[in-house]
């Protein structure tokens, strides 16, 4: 597949802003939706709109079939051991909050420790702070170095026999460096500490084999991997999920309900209370199939070319400081956060917007990381497999123009 | 007391006219950047949290004082386009009486397209700046 063929799959890409062709480089915030996902979403809303698991009528059975078949797709995509280990949520944030609550209730005692990386998204920090507050547990931080690499040399000593869980992104939404998750898992497991991997950025770029990674929990959002917004996944090892109490009570998560006491449904229903996203969740199927198809050799080579071009252009520009510089075997995805000497990120983003380029500016939901680097915000350009080399060149040229307007 | 040569409305009309010369948004921004670069210096020691305006992606400090019945505003930001907007606001509202400011509807900002053409967070920042100016006027009526 070549990039022009890929672009045709995404109706939103032909849009214009201020009369200029849209150059969408905010893919890490949310990726554009392909026609196959939009069609699935429409089709379910029109022809299969029925509540799940509840009724015997035909369209309810079809809706349930679509929903449960998406679970099989996700299981295969993640190479999870069984479909019971796949819980549908409304997104990565919801998945993390679920684990923070239910894991906390089941396994965390006063004085226990949770570790998060310094580079985490607020979604992978705040739920743990809240849980540590409730449980009198201690939140510890695994730092990053100046180039944005996790301080692996500190990990051994940071994990103690009181550490219950370490939470880390597969790929940070600011740094774009692929973290050595397998190595982290090995070190943690050797000390009896479990690992949650936030795959919000990883799932679309590198995919995930949870059994190869060895992680205990893996979460991601559908909207960052071509599926409908408001969809998400929690993978958890059955061993843990079985011992964790439900996060929310409601319809469908029960076995029997009496005023004298309620028993819960088996996995994964126990964690899926209430009416689910019945039009959205099944779009994970065409979305993940596409994500897999887009990892083909021709396209990956092209995407690597785009990445290397932007990386070299940014690194060779003395006005620019890039955060998340690849080194050795640490791979980088085409996601670039940087600051420009003498120019505010918001000014740059406003000017680029007027040139038709959508980038992100600000703290990017990672305030501790901004503090780490002593900045109030950054500018981020994040590329998807449908972004062309011409767009990358236009971005670099426009960035140069914006900088010279400002400084 | 300094004599005001132009009325508040006249100054606003002048700005609307200046902006109407530019078709392209980039040119309007170029103009705002120039204004931002020329903004009068703001004392470092006044960059305090109580003068910080909420709702902006960039940081904005806005300060005011009453002198001879007129409100004097000074402000700063770490972003240059925001400084340009501040400069516009100051050229219109600084040195006016609280009565003049309280009676104004700030609609000239809509007429130069500033409100809808700024990013959502920036527009919020503008709204917050306007609110602060209006409050200063109302508390001195
Ligand atoms: C690394 C990372 N974690 C978590 C999230 C939260 O995802 P969502 O807002 O879709 O729940 C994001 C998205 O911004 C992210 O990039």
PDB file of N, CA and C in Angstrom, chain B residues 6-89:
ATOM      1  N   UNK B   6      -9.082  61.848  21.046  1.00  0.00           N
ATOM      2  CA  UNK B   6     -10.112  61.031  20.384  1.00  0.00           C
ATOM      3  C   UNK B   6     -11.007  60.387  21.425  1.00  0.00           C
ATOM      4  N   UNK B   7     -12.237  60.138  21.042  1.00  0.00           N
ATOM      5  CA  UNK B   7     -13.129  59.413  21.942  1.00  0.00           C
ATOM      6  C   UNK B   7     -12.800  57.924  21.849  1.00  0.00           C
ATOM      7  N   UNK B   8     -13.323  57.191  22.813  1.00  0.00           N
ATOM      8  CA  UNK B   8     -13.132  55.739  22.840  1.00  0.00           C
ATOM      9  C   UNK B   8     -13.582  55.118  21.520  1.00  0.00           C
ATOM     10  N   UNK B   9     -14.748  55.538  21.068  1.00  0.00           N
ATOM     11  CA  UNK B   9     -15.299  54.986  19.816  1.00  0.00           C
ATOM     12  C   UNK B   9     -14.400  55.290  18.624  1.00  0.00           C
ATOM     13  N   UNK B  10     -13.836  56.485  18.636  1.00  0.00           N
ATOM     14  CA  UNK B  10     -12.977  56.870  17.507  1.00  0.00           C
ATOM     15  C   UNK B  10     -11.713  56.014  17.453  1.00  0.00           C
ATOM     16  N   UNK B  11     -11.142  55.743  18.625  1.00  0.00           N
ATOM     17  CA  UNK B  11      -9.959  54.890  18.663  1.00  0.00           C
ATOM     18  C   UNK B  11     -10.306  53.496  18.144  1.00  0.00           C
ATOM     19  N   UNK B  12     -11.467  53.006  18.579  1.00  0.00           N
ATOM     20  CA  UNK B  12     -11.890  51.671  18.137  1.00  0.00           C
ATOM     21  C   UNK B  12     -12.095  51.635  16.624  1.00  0.00           C
ATOM     22  N   UNK B  13     -12.728  52.670  16.094  1.00  0.00           N
ATOM     23  CA  UNK B  13     -12.939  52.720  14.640  1.00  0.00           C
ATOM     24  C   UNK B  13     -11.609  52.690  13.900  1.00  0.00           C
ATOM     25  N   UNK B  14     -10.626  53.392  14.448  1.00  0.00           N
ATOM     26  CA  UNK B  14      -9.292  53.410  13.835  1.00  0.00           C
ATOM     27  C   UNK B  14      -8.700  52.015  13.759  1.00  0.00           C
ATOM     28  N   UNK B  15      -8.881  51.249  14.840  1.00  0.00           N
ATOM     29  CA  UNK B  15      -8.332  49.880  14.865  1.00  0.00           C
ATOM     30  C   UNK B  15      -9.058  48.990  13.865  1.00  0.00           C
ATOM     31  N   UNK B  16     -10.382  49.128  13.834  1.00  0.00           N
ATOM     32  CA  UNK B  16     -11.168  48.325  12.895  1.00  0.00           C
ATOM     33  C   UNK B  16     -10.701  48.620  11.469  1.00  0.00           C
ATOM     34  N   UNK B  17     -10.440  49.895  11.212  1.00  0.00           N
ATOM     35  CA  UNK B  17      -9.971  50.296   9.881  1.00  0.00           C
ATOM     36  C   UNK B  17      -8.597  49.686   9.572  1.00  0.00           C
ATOM     37  N   UNK B  18      -7.688  49.775  10.545  1.00  0.00           N
ATOM     38  CA  UNK B  18      -6.359  49.179  10.367  1.00  0.00           C
ATOM     39  C   UNK B  18      -6.467  47.708   9.993  1.00  0.00           C
ATOM     40  N   UNK B  19      -7.320  47.009  10.705  1.00  0.00           N
ATOM     41  CA  UNK B  19      -7.434  45.563  10.478  1.00  0.00           C
ATOM     42  C   UNK B  19      -8.091  45.247   9.144  1.00  0.00           C
ATOM     43  N   UNK B  20      -8.958  46.142   8.686  1.00  0.00           N
ATOM     44  CA  UNK B  20      -9.674  45.851   7.435  1.00  0.00           C
ATOM     45  C   UNK B  20      -8.730  45.903   6.230  1.00  0.00           C
ATOM     46  N   UNK B  21      -7.520  46.447   6.431  1.00  0.00           N
ATOM     47  CA  UNK B  21      -6.571  46.489   5.318  1.00  0.00           C
ATOM     48  C   UNK B  21      -6.015  45.102   5.002  1.00  0.00           C
ATOM     49  N   UNK B  22      -6.117  44.195   5.981  1.00  0.00           N
ATOM     50  CA  UNK B  22      -5.527  42.864   5.785  1.00  0.00           C
ATOM     51  C   UNK B  22      -6.593  41.840   5.436  1.00  0.00           C
ATOM     52  N   UNK B  23      -6.426  41.172   4.292  1.00  0.00           N
ATOM     53  CA  UNK B  23      -7.353  40.091   3.936  1.00  0.00           C
ATOM     54  C   UNK B  23      -6.933  38.808   4.606  1.00  0.00           C
ATOM     55  N   UNK B  24      -5.623  38.619   4.657  1.00  0.00           N
ATOM     56  CA  UNK B  24      -5.072  37.357   5.129  1.00  0.00           C
ATOM     57  C   UNK B  24      -4.912  37.387   6.638  1.00  0.00           C
ATOM     58  N   UNK B  25      -5.274  36.280   7.267  1.00  0.00           N
ATOM     59  CA  UNK B  25      -5.114  36.231   8.711  1.00  0.00           C
ATOM     60  C   UNK B  25      -3.655  36.312   9.143  1.00  0.00           C
ATOM     61  N   UNK B  26      -2.790  35.760   8.312  1.00  0.00           N
ATOM     62  CA  UNK B  26      -1.374  35.826   8.671  1.00  0.00           C
ATOM     63  C   UNK B  26      -0.890  37.271   8.746  1.00  0.00           C
ATOM     64  N   UNK B  27      -1.419  38.105   7.841  1.00  0.00           N
ATOM     65  CA  UNK B  27      -1.024  39.518   7.861  1.00  0.00           C
ATOM     66  C   UNK B  27      -1.543  40.206   9.121  1.00  0.00           C
ATOM     67  N   UNK B  28      -2.748  39.855   9.526  1.00  0.00           N
ATOM     68  CA  UNK B  28      -3.280  40.419  10.777  1.00  0.00           C
ATOM     69  C   UNK B  28      -2.385  40.018  11.949  1.00  0.00           C
ATOM     70  N   UNK B  29      -1.921  38.790  11.892  1.00  0.00           N
ATOM     71  CA  UNK B  29      -1.061  38.331  12.980  1.00  0.00           C
ATOM     72  C   UNK B  29       0.281  39.041  12.957  1.00  0.00           C
ATOM     73  N   UNK B  30       0.758  39.260  11.749  1.00  0.00           N
ATOM     74  CA  UNK B  30       2.019  39.985  11.614  1.00  0.00           C
ATOM     75  C   UNK B  30       1.869  41.357  12.297  1.00  0.00           C
ATOM     76  N   UNK B  31       0.743  41.992  12.071  1.00  0.00           N
ATOM     77  CA  UNK B  31       0.447  43.292  12.663  1.00  0.00           C
ATOM     78  C   UNK B  31       0.380  43.189  14.196  1.00  0.00           C
ATOM     79  N   UNK B  32      -0.315  42.138  14.680  1.00  0.00           N
ATOM     80  CA  UNK B  32      -0.405  41.935  16.139  1.00  0.00           C
ATOM     81  C   UNK B  32       0.976  41.698  16.746  1.00  0.00           C
ATOM     82  N   UNK B  33       1.813  40.950  16.014  1.00  0.00           N
ATOM     83  CA  UNK B  33       3.167  40.670  16.512  1.00  0.00           C
ATOM     84  C   UNK B  33       3.952  41.984  16.639  1.00  0.00           C
ATOM     85  N   UNK B  34       3.808  42.855  15.639  1.00  0.00           N
ATOM     86  CA  UNK B  34       4.483  44.157  15.706  1.00  0.00           C
ATOM     87  C   UNK B  34       4.016  44.947  16.922  1.00  0.00           C
ATOM     88  N   UNK B  35       2.678  44.967  17.112  1.00  0.00           N
ATOM     89  CA  UNK B  35       2.131  45.658  18.285  1.00  0.00           C
ATOM     90  C   UNK B  35       2.698  45.059  19.566  1.00  0.00           C
ATOM     91  N   UNK B  36       2.789  43.729  19.590  1.00  0.00           N
ATOM     92  CA  UNK B  36       3.273  43.023  20.777  1.00  0.00           C
ATOM     93  C   UNK B  36       4.708  43.408  21.104  1.00  0.00           C
ATOM     94  N   UNK B  37       5.504  43.541  20.043  1.00  0.00           N
ATOM     95  CA  UNK B  37       6.910  43.892  20.262  1.00  0.00           C
ATOM     96  C   UNK B  37       7.045  45.309  20.816  1.00  0.00           C
ATOM     97  N   UNK B  38       6.064  46.151  20.501  1.00  0.00           N
ATOM     98  CA  UNK B  38       6.154  47.547  20.938  1.00  0.00           C
ATOM     99  C   UNK B  38       5.463  47.834  22.264  1.00  0.00           C
ATOM    100  N   UNK B  39       4.943  46.789  22.907  1.00  0.00           N
ATOM    101  CA  UNK B  39       4.218  47.005  24.167  1.00  0.00           C
ATOM    102  C   UNK B  39       5.138  47.585  25.239  1.00  0.00           C
ATOM    103  N   UNK B  40       4.608  48.586  25.970  1.00  0.00           N
ATOM    104  CA  UNK B  40       5.398  49.215  27.030  1.00  0.00           C
ATOM    105  C   UNK B  40       5.808  48.182  28.074  1.00  0.00           C
ATOM    106  N   UNK B  41       7.031  48.305  28.587  1.00  0.00           N
ATOM    107  CA  UNK B  41       7.523  47.319  29.551  1.00  0.00           C
ATOM    108  C   UNK B  41       6.645  47.256  30.805  1.00  0.00           C
ATOM    109  N   UNK B  42       6.577  46.048  31.348  1.00  0.00           N
ATOM    110  CA  UNK B  42       5.756  45.798  32.530  1.00  0.00           C
ATOM    111  C   UNK B  42       6.700  45.349  33.637  1.00  0.00           C
ATOM    112  N   UNK B  43       6.589  45.930  34.842  1.00  0.00           N
ATOM    113  CA  UNK B  43       7.567  45.616  35.884  1.00  0.00           C
ATOM    114  C   UNK B  43       7.560  44.133  36.274  1.00  0.00           C
ATOM    115  N   UNK B  44       8.752  43.534  36.306  1.00  0.00           N
ATOM    116  CA  UNK B  44       8.885  42.121  36.664  1.00  0.00           C
ATOM    117  C   UNK B  44       8.225  41.816  38.007  1.00  0.00           C
ATOM    118  N   UNK B  45       8.395  42.769  38.962  1.00  0.00           N
ATOM    119  CA  UNK B  45       7.879  42.479  40.313  1.00  0.00           C
ATOM    120  C   UNK B  45       6.353  42.457  40.356  1.00  0.00           C
ATOM    121  N   UNK B  46       5.711  42.932  39.294  1.00  0.00           N
ATOM    122  CA  UNK B  46       4.247  42.876  39.264  1.00  0.00           C
ATOM    123  C   UNK B  46       3.718  41.620  38.580  1.00  0.00           C
ATOM    124  N   UNK B  47       4.622  40.707  38.213  1.00  0.00           N
ATOM    125  CA  UNK B  47       4.171  39.444  37.615  1.00  0.00           C
ATOM    126  C   UNK B  47       3.815  38.473  38.746  1.00  0.00           C
ATOM    127  N   UNK B  48       2.789  38.820  39.468  1.00  0.00           N
ATOM    128  CA  UNK B  48       2.393  38.026  40.626  1.00  0.00           C
ATOM    129  C   UNK B  48       1.119  37.251  40.310  1.00  0.00           C
ATOM    130  N   UNK B  49       0.879  36.237  41.121  1.00  0.00           N
ATOM    131  CA  UNK B  49      -0.263  35.370  40.850  1.00  0.00           C
ATOM    132  C   UNK B  49      -1.601  36.100  40.899  1.00  0.00           C
ATOM    133  N   UNK B  50      -1.691  37.118  41.762  1.00  0.00           N
ATOM    134  CA  UNK B  50      -2.986  37.800  41.844  1.00  0.00           C
ATOM    135  C   UNK B  50      -3.242  38.678  40.614  1.00  0.00           C
ATOM    136  N   UNK B  51      -2.208  38.926  39.836  1.00  0.00           N
ATOM    137  CA  UNK B  51      -2.396  39.699  38.607  1.00  0.00           C
ATOM    138  C   UNK B  51      -2.454  38.789  37.365  1.00  0.00           C
ATOM    139  N   UNK B  52      -2.324  37.507  37.603  1.00  0.00           N
ATOM    140  CA  UNK B  52      -2.320  36.535  36.507  1.00  0.00           C
ATOM    141  C   UNK B  52      -3.763  36.262  36.077  1.00  0.00           C
ATOM    142  N   UNK B  53      -3.976  36.247  34.755  1.00  0.00           N
ATOM    143  CA  UNK B  53      -5.330  36.023  34.245  1.00  0.00           C
ATOM    144  C   UNK B  53      -5.517  34.565  33.873  1.00  0.00           C
ATOM    145  N   UNK B  54      -6.588  33.984  34.363  1.00  0.00           N
ATOM    146  CA  UNK B  54      -6.854  32.569  34.108  1.00  0.00           C
ATOM    147  C   UNK B  54      -7.507  32.384  32.736  1.00  0.00           C
ATOM    148  N   UNK B  55      -7.294  31.214  32.168  1.00  0.00           N
ATOM    149  CA  UNK B  55      -7.995  30.904  30.920  1.00  0.00           C
ATOM    150  C   UNK B  55      -7.151  31.115  29.679  1.00  0.00           C
ATOM    151  N   UNK B  56      -5.856  31.368  29.863  1.00  0.00           N
ATOM    152  CA  UNK B  56      -4.993  31.522  28.692  1.00  0.00           C
ATOM    153  C   UNK B  56      -3.985  30.380  28.675  1.00  0.00           C
ATOM    154  N   UNK B  57      -3.584  29.956  27.455  1.00  0.00           N
ATOM    155  CA  UNK B  57      -2.521  28.966  27.361  1.00  0.00           C
ATOM    156  C   UNK B  57      -1.199  29.630  27.719  1.00  0.00           C
ATOM    157  N   UNK B  58      -1.093  30.913  27.329  1.00  0.00           N
ATOM    158  CA  UNK B  58       0.081  31.679  27.722  1.00  0.00           C
ATOM    159  C   UNK B  58      -0.260  32.391  29.027  1.00  0.00           C
ATOM    160  N   UNK B  59       0.781  32.861  29.699  1.00  0.00           N
ATOM    161  CA  UNK B  59       0.522  33.584  30.944  1.00  0.00           C
ATOM    162  C   UNK B  59       0.308  35.062  30.649  1.00  0.00           C
ATOM    163  N   UNK B  60      -0.710  35.638  31.276  1.00  0.00           N
ATOM    164  CA  UNK B  60      -1.012  37.056  31.082  1.00  0.00           C
ATOM    165  C   UNK B  60      -1.157  37.717  32.449  1.00  0.00           C
ATOM    166  N   UNK B  61      -0.406  38.811  32.643  1.00  0.00           N
ATOM    167  CA  UNK B  61      -0.562  39.589  33.873  1.00  0.00           C
ATOM    168  C   UNK B  61      -1.195  40.925  33.503  1.00  0.00           C
ATOM    169  N   UNK B  62      -2.193  41.325  34.259  1.00  0.00           N
ATOM    170  CA  UNK B  62      -2.862  42.591  33.974  1.00  0.00           C
ATOM    171  C   UNK B  62      -2.986  43.366  35.286  1.00  0.00           C
ATOM    172  N   UNK B  63      -2.559  44.635  35.248  1.00  0.00           N
ATOM    173  CA  UNK B  63      -2.572  45.459  36.447  1.00  0.00           C
ATOM    174  C   UNK B  63      -3.231  46.793  36.096  1.00  0.00           C
ATOM    175  N   UNK B  64      -3.815  47.440  37.093  1.00  0.00           N
ATOM    176  CA  UNK B  64      -4.406  48.749  36.809  1.00  0.00           C
ATOM    177  C   UNK B  64      -4.294  49.650  38.023  1.00  0.00           C
ATOM    178  N   UNK B  65      -4.364  50.951  37.767  1.00  0.00           N
ATOM    179  CA  UNK B  65      -4.459  51.911  38.877  1.00  0.00           C
ATOM    180  C   UNK B  65      -5.295  53.102  38.425  1.00  0.00           C
ATOM    181  N   UNK B  66      -5.835  53.823  39.403  1.00  0.00           N
ATOM    182  CA  UNK B  66      -6.618  55.035  39.114  1.00  0.00           C
ATOM    183  C   UNK B  66      -5.705  56.245  39.274  1.00  0.00           C
ATOM    184  N   UNK B  67      -5.727  57.142  38.284  1.00  0.00           N
ATOM    185  CA  UNK B  67      -4.980  58.383  38.400  1.00  0.00           C
ATOM    186  C   UNK B  67      -5.801  59.505  37.807  1.00  0.00           C
ATOM    187  N   UNK B  68      -6.066  60.480  38.630  1.00  0.00           N
ATOM    188  CA  UNK B  68      -6.844  61.649  38.203  1.00  0.00           C
ATOM    189  C   UNK B  68      -8.133  61.246  37.500  1.00  0.00           C
ATOM    190  N   UNK B  69      -8.807  60.303  38.120  1.00  0.00           N
ATOM    191  CA  UNK B  69     -10.123  59.914  37.604  1.00  0.00           C
ATOM    192  C   UNK B  69     -10.078  59.007  36.387  1.00  0.00           C
ATOM    193  N   UNK B  70      -8.880  58.612  36.001  1.00  0.00           N
ATOM    194  CA  UNK B  70      -8.788  57.734  34.829  1.00  0.00           C
ATOM    195  C   UNK B  70      -8.103  56.424  35.190  1.00  0.00           C
ATOM    196  N   UNK B  71      -8.510  55.362  34.510  1.00  0.00           N
ATOM    197  CA  UNK B  71      -7.918  54.043  34.754  1.00  0.00           C
ATOM    198  C   UNK B  71      -6.703  53.857  33.858  1.00  0.00           C
ATOM    199  N   UNK B  72      -5.606  53.461  34.476  1.00  0.00           N
ATOM    200  CA  UNK B  72      -4.406  53.177  33.690  1.00  0.00           C
ATOM    201  C   UNK B  72      -4.111  51.672  33.782  1.00  0.00           C
ATOM    202  N   UNK B  73      -4.016  51.048  32.617  1.00  0.00           N
ATOM    203  CA  UNK B  73      -3.750  49.607  32.593  1.00  0.00           C
ATOM    204  C   UNK B  73      -2.324  49.342  32.147  1.00  0.00           C
ATOM    205  N   UNK B  74      -1.730  48.309  32.732  1.00  0.00           N
ATOM    206  CA  UNK B  74      -0.471  47.799  32.191  1.00  0.00           C
ATOM    207  C   UNK B  74      -0.566  46.276  32.228  1.00  0.00           C
ATOM    208  N   UNK B  75       0.093  45.643  31.284  1.00  0.00           N
ATOM    209  CA  UNK B  75      -0.040  44.185  31.192  1.00  0.00           C
ATOM    210  C   UNK B  75       1.126  43.597  30.443  1.00  0.00           C
ATOM    211  N   UNK B  76       1.259  42.287  30.557  1.00  0.00           N
ATOM    212  CA  UNK B  76       2.322  41.587  29.838  1.00  0.00           C
ATOM    213  C   UNK B  76       1.928  40.131  29.636  1.00  0.00           C
ATOM    214  N   UNK B  77       2.608  39.491  28.725  1.00  0.00           N
ATOM    215  CA  UNK B  77       2.390  38.073  28.494  1.00  0.00           C
ATOM    216  C   UNK B  77       3.686  37.459  28.014  1.00  0.00           C
ATOM    217  N   UNK B  78       3.821  36.142  28.160  1.00  0.00           N
ATOM    218  CA  UNK B  78       5.011  35.489  27.623  1.00  0.00           C
ATOM    219  C   UNK B  78       4.826  35.115  26.160  1.00  0.00           C
ATOM    220  N   UNK B  79       3.637  35.322  25.604  1.00  0.00           N
ATOM    221  CA  UNK B  79       3.414  35.052  24.177  1.00  0.00           C
ATOM    222  C   UNK B  79       3.234  36.370  23.434  1.00  0.00           C
ATOM    223  N   UNK B  80       3.854  36.470  22.278  1.00  0.00           N
ATOM    224  CA  UNK B  80       3.932  37.757  21.608  1.00  0.00           C
ATOM    225  C   UNK B  80       2.589  38.176  20.979  1.00  0.00           C
ATOM    226  N   UNK B  81       1.828  37.221  20.467  1.00  0.00           N
ATOM    227  CA  UNK B  81       0.540  37.585  19.858  1.00  0.00           C
ATOM    228  C   UNK B  81      -0.421  38.065  20.951  1.00  0.00           C
ATOM    229  N   UNK B  82      -0.353  37.422  22.099  1.00  0.00           N
ATOM    230  CA  UNK B  82      -1.153  37.885  23.228  1.00  0.00           C
ATOM    231  C   UNK B  82      -0.731  39.291  23.639  1.00  0.00           C
ATOM    232  N   UNK B  83       0.590  39.554  23.598  1.00  0.00           N
ATOM    233  CA  UNK B  83       1.062  40.912  23.889  1.00  0.00           C
ATOM    234  C   UNK B  83       0.477  41.914  22.890  1.00  0.00           C
ATOM    235  N   UNK B  84       0.336  41.475  21.652  1.00  0.00           N
ATOM    236  CA  UNK B  84      -0.263  42.339  20.635  1.00  0.00           C
ATOM    237  C   UNK B  84      -1.712  42.673  20.971  1.00  0.00           C
ATOM    238  N   UNK B  85      -2.421  41.684  21.427  1.00  0.00           N
ATOM    239  CA  UNK B  85      -3.822  41.898  21.803  1.00  0.00           C
ATOM    240  C   UNK B  85      -3.898  42.825  23.017  1.00  0.00           C
ATOM    241  N   UNK B  86      -3.003  42.588  23.972  1.00  0.00           N
ATOM    242  CA  UNK B  86      -2.932  43.446  25.156  1.00  0.00           C
ATOM    243  C   UNK B  86      -2.680  44.889  24.728  1.00  0.00           C
ATOM    244  N   UNK B  87      -1.758  45.038  23.792  1.00  0.00           N
ATOM    245  CA  UNK B  87      -1.410  46.372  23.330  1.00  0.00           C
ATOM    246  C   UNK B  87      -2.627  47.075  22.725  1.00  0.00           C
ATOM    247  N   UNK B  88      -3.422  46.311  21.971  1.00  0.00           N
ATOM    248  CA  UNK B  88      -4.667  46.853  21.417  1.00  0.00           C
ATOM    249  C   UNK B  88      -5.598  47.310  22.538  1.00  0.00           C
ATOM    250  N   UNK B  89      -5.796  46.443  23.501  1.00  0.00           N
ATOM    251  CA  UNK B  89      -6.725  46.740  24.599  1.00  0.00           C
ATOM    252  C   UNK B  89      -6.261  47.972  25.371  1.00  0.00           C
TER     253      UNK B  89
END
